[in-house]
PDB file of C-alpha atoms in Angstrom:
ATOM      1  CA  MET W   5       6.473 -12.498   6.088  1.00 39.00           C
ATOM      2  CA  SER W   6      10.131 -11.468   6.866  1.00 41.00           C
ATOM      3  CA  SER W   7      11.406 -12.498   3.379  1.00 40.00           C
ATOM      4  CA  VAL W   8       9.948  -9.470   1.716  1.00 43.00           C
ATOM      5  CA  TYR W   9       9.206  -7.248   4.655  1.00 44.00           C
ATOM      6  CA  ALA W  10      12.180  -4.997   5.872  1.00 45.00           C
ATOM      7  CA  ARG W  11      12.798  -1.490   6.998  1.00 49.00           C
ATOM      8  CA  TRP W  12      13.462   0.356   3.958  1.00 48.00           C
ATOM      9  CA  THR W  13      17.126   1.402   3.260  1.00 56.00           C
ATOM     10  CA  GLY W  14      16.474   2.593  -0.160  1.00 60.00           C
ATOM     11  CA  GLU W  15      18.703   0.043  -1.437  1.00 66.00           C
ATOM     12  CA  ARG W  16      16.262  -2.389  -3.069  1.00 83.00           C
ATOM     13  CA  PRO W  17      13.125  -1.905  -5.063  1.00 94.00           C
ATOM     14  CA  ALA W  18       9.928  -2.184  -3.009  1.00 96.00           C
ATOM     15  CA  VAL W  19       6.382  -0.941  -2.641  1.00 98.00           C
ATOM     16  CA  VAL W  20       5.906   1.476   0.058  1.00 98.00           C
ATOM     17  CA  LEU W  21       3.014   1.030   2.507  1.00 98.00           C
ATOM     18  CA  MET W  22       2.679   4.403   4.459  1.00 98.00           C
ATOM     19  CA  CYS W  23       0.491   4.959   7.578  1.00 97.00           C
ATOM     20  CA  PRO W  24       0.246   7.141  10.651  1.00 95.00           C
ATOM     21  CA  GLY W  25       2.514   5.872  13.487  1.00 88.00           C
ATOM     22  CA  ARG W  26      -0.552   5.644  15.695  1.00 90.00           C
ATOM     23  CA  ASN W  27      -4.300   4.515  15.623  1.00 91.00           C
ATOM     24  CA  VAL W  28      -3.960   2.309  12.441  1.00 93.00           C
ATOM     25  CA  SER W  29      -5.229  -1.171  12.650  1.00 92.00           C
ATOM     26  CA  GLU W  30      -2.302  -3.665  12.907  1.00 94.00           C
ATOM     27  CA  ALA W  31      -4.499  -6.440  11.579  1.00 95.00           C
ATOM     28  CA  LEU W  32      -5.155  -4.409   8.441  1.00 96.00           C
ATOM     29  CA  LYS W  33      -1.728  -3.513   7.946  1.00 96.00           C
ATOM     30  CA  ARG W  34      -0.606  -7.061   8.304  1.00 97.00           C
ATOM     31  CA  GLU W  35      -3.190  -8.356   5.716  1.00 97.00           C
ATOM     32  CA  ILE W  36      -1.846  -5.836   3.125  1.00 98.00           C
ATOM     33  CA  LEU W  37       1.549  -7.075   3.779  1.00 98.00           C
ATOM     34  CA  LEU W  38       0.590 -10.733   3.278  1.00 98.00           C
ATOM     35  CA  GLY W  39      -1.079  -9.777   0.110  1.00 98.00           C
ATOM     36  CA  LEU W  40       2.056  -8.167  -1.240  1.00 98.00           C
ATOM     37  CA  GLU W  41       4.023 -11.310  -0.006  1.00 97.00           C
ATOM     38  CA  GLU W  42       1.666 -13.783  -1.779  1.00 97.00           C
ATOM     39  CA  GLU W  43       2.668 -12.110  -4.963  1.00 97.00           C
ATOM     40  CA  GLY W  44       6.228 -12.169  -4.324  1.00 97.00           C
ATOM     41  CA  VAL W  45       6.662  -8.256  -4.179  1.00 97.00           C
ATOM     42  CA  PRO W  46       8.793  -6.670  -1.599  1.00 97.00           C
ATOM     43  CA  VAL W  47       7.284  -4.155   0.602  1.00 97.00           C
ATOM     44  CA  VAL W  48       8.489  -1.566   3.288  1.00 96.00           C
ATOM     45  CA  VAL W  49       6.525   0.382   5.905  1.00 96.00           C
ATOM     46  CA  GLN W  50       6.885   4.068   6.412  1.00 96.00           C
ATOM     47  CA  GLU W  51       5.121   6.394   8.819  1.00 96.00           C
ATOM     48  CA  GLY W  52       3.612   9.589   7.478  1.00 96.00           C
ATOM     49  CA  ASN W  53       0.843  12.107   8.020  1.00 94.00           C
ATOM     50  CA  GLY W  54      -2.171  12.867   6.232  1.00 95.00           C
ATOM     51  CA  ASP W  55      -5.252  10.985   4.782  1.00 96.00           C
ATOM     52  CA  ALA W  56      -5.046   7.834   2.862  1.00 97.00           C
ATOM     53  CA  GLU W  57      -4.923   9.622  -0.449  1.00 97.00           C
ATOM     54  CA  GLU W  58      -1.884  11.765   0.639  1.00 97.00           C
ATOM     55  CA  LEU W  59      -0.220   8.759   2.256  1.00 98.00           C
ATOM     56  CA  GLY W  60      -0.609   6.689  -0.956  1.00 98.00           C
ATOM     57  CA  HIS W  61       0.640   9.542  -3.085  1.00 98.00           C
ATOM     58  CA  GLN W  62       3.755  10.229  -0.933  1.00 97.00           C
ATOM     59  CA  ALA W  63       4.449   6.435  -0.914  1.00 98.00           C
ATOM     60  CA  ALA W  64       4.267   6.086  -4.674  1.00 97.00           C
ATOM     61  CA  ARG W  65       6.708   9.172  -4.916  1.00 96.00           C
ATOM     62  CA  ILE W  66       9.299   7.456  -2.820  1.00 96.00           C
ATOM     63  CA  SER W  67       8.938   3.866  -3.859  1.00 96.00           C
ATOM     64  CA  PRO W  68      11.499   2.736  -6.395  1.00 95.00           C
ATOM     65  CA  LEU W  69       8.714   0.624  -7.931  1.00 96.00           C
ATOM     66  CA  GLU W  70       6.566   3.795  -8.321  1.00 97.00           C
ATOM     67  CA  VAL W  71       3.601   2.163  -6.429  1.00 98.00           C
ATOM     68  CA  GLY W  72       2.661   3.028  -2.806  1.00 98.00           C
ATOM     69  CA  ILE W  73      -0.199   2.223  -0.469  1.00 98.00           C
ATOM     70  CA  GLY W  74      -1.715   4.720   1.981  1.00 98.00           C
ATOM     71  CA  LEU W  75      -3.657   3.443   4.974  1.00 97.00           C
ATOM     72  CA  ASP W  76      -5.281   5.828   7.452  1.00 96.00           C
ATOM     73  CA  SER W  77      -6.626   5.559  10.840  1.00 94.00           C
ATOM     74  CA  GLN W  78     -10.236   5.176   9.470  1.00 94.00           C
ATOM     75  CA  GLY W  79      -9.463   2.036   7.745  1.00 94.00           C
ATOM     76  CA  LYS W  80      -9.358   3.580   4.161  1.00 96.00           C
ATOM     77  CA  ALA W  81      -6.720   2.341   1.826  1.00 97.00           C
ATOM     78  CA  VAL W  82      -5.404   3.793  -1.332  1.00 98.00           C
ATOM     79  CA  ILE W  83      -3.308   2.413  -4.044  1.00 98.00           C
ATOM     80  CA  HIS W  84      -1.280   5.020  -5.870  1.00 98.00           C
ATOM     81  CA  HIS W  85       1.033   5.192  -8.673  1.00 98.00           C
ATOM     82  CA  ARG W  86       3.893   7.827  -9.012  1.00 97.00           C
ATOM     83  CA  LYS W  87       2.708   8.958 -12.437  1.00 96.00           C
ATOM     84  CA  LEU W  88      -0.926   9.820 -11.102  1.00 96.00           C
ATOM     85  CA  ARG W  89      -2.076  12.873  -9.586  1.00 94.00           C
ATOM     86  CA  ARG W  90      -2.852  13.062  -5.858  1.00 92.00           C
ATOM     87  CA  HIS W  91      -6.520  12.900  -6.203  1.00 94.00           C
ATOM     88  CA  GLN W  92      -6.552  10.304  -8.916  1.00 95.00           C
ATOM     89  CA  PRO W  93      -5.309   6.942  -7.240  1.00 96.00           C
ATOM     90  CA  VAL W  94      -5.765   3.648  -8.943  1.00 97.00           C
ATOM     91  CA  PHE W  95      -7.920   2.231  -6.131  1.00 94.00           C
ATOM     92  CA  THR W  96      -9.709   3.542  -3.048  1.00 95.00           C
ATOM     93  CA  VAL W  97     -11.114   1.066  -0.692  1.00 95.00           C
ATOM     94  CA  HIS W  98     -12.956   1.573   2.749  1.00 95.00           C
ATOM     95  CA  LEU W  99     -11.788  -1.607   4.485  1.00 93.00           C
ATOM     96  CA  ASN W 100     -14.312  -1.505   7.385  1.00 89.00           C
ATOM     97  CA  LEU W 101     -12.060  -3.802   9.387  1.00 79.00           C
ATOM     98  CA  ARG W 102     -12.405  -6.671   6.692  1.00 91.00           C
ATOM     99  CA  PRO W 103      -9.072  -8.478   6.512  1.00 93.00           C
ATOM    100  CA  GLU W 104      -9.803 -10.263   3.257  1.00 95.00           C
ATOM    101  CA  ALA W 105     -10.391  -6.738   1.602  1.00 96.00           C
ATOM    102  CA  ALA W 106      -7.094  -5.634   3.079  1.00 97.00           C
ATOM    103  CA  ARG W 107      -5.266  -8.578   1.620  1.00 97.00           C
ATOM    104  CA  ILE W 108      -6.684  -7.808  -1.708  1.00 97.00           C
ATOM    105  CA  VAL W 109      -5.331  -4.272  -1.642  1.00 98.00           C
ATOM    106  CA  GLY W 110      -1.811  -5.830  -1.072  1.00 98.00           C
ATOM    107  CA  THR W 111      -2.148  -8.190  -3.837  1.00 98.00           C
ATOM    108  CA  ASN W 112      -3.530  -5.573  -6.276  1.00 98.00           C
ATOM    109  CA  ALA W 113      -0.643  -3.246  -5.590  1.00 98.00           C
ATOM    110  CA  ALA W 114       1.744  -6.008  -6.152  1.00 98.00           C
ATOM    111  CA  ARG W 115      -0.111  -6.859  -9.448  1.00 98.00           C
ATOM    112  CA  LEU W 116       0.057  -3.178 -10.417  1.00 98.00           C
ATOM    113  CA  VAL W 117       3.874  -3.581 -10.252  1.00 98.00           C
ATOM    114  CA  LYS W 118       3.837  -6.886 -12.135  1.00 97.00           C
ATOM    115  CA  VAL W 119       1.298  -5.584 -14.761  1.00 97.00           C
ATOM    116  CA  VAL W 120      -1.013  -8.407 -14.414  1.00 97.00           C
ATOM    117  CA  PRO W 121      -4.979  -8.227 -13.969  1.00 97.00           C
ATOM    118  CA  PHE W 122      -6.153  -7.146 -10.564  1.00 97.00           C
ATOM    119  CA  LYS W 123      -8.054  -9.342  -8.244  1.00 95.00           C
ATOM    120  CA  THR W 124     -11.920  -8.135  -7.736  1.00 92.00           C
ATOM    121  CA  MET W 125     -12.973  -7.171  -4.364  1.00 83.00           C
TER     122      MET W 125
END
């Protein structure tokens, strides 16, 4: 995972995963990161405030690849694109502590960047 995960310095293109600093499932976060890594798309993790929709929108706005993922403390994940409005994410998924669903969120965010068909949940 270390090959594509780094603290974001703003120097290289990456998808941004934004989540609260506390009360977020580390297992779900890890699975999202692994999904991106499997697709070969770099990712960085940033802390933020708000619900998954707001976090995803903020992440997409700062991502050089224009794709962001928001993960909130309730296990809701959102994939967002910079060109979409806040309340119109590409995907919204309630993960319910399902690691396989979290990995697909990461995979689909990477596929949005690569412009290839999404994996089904």
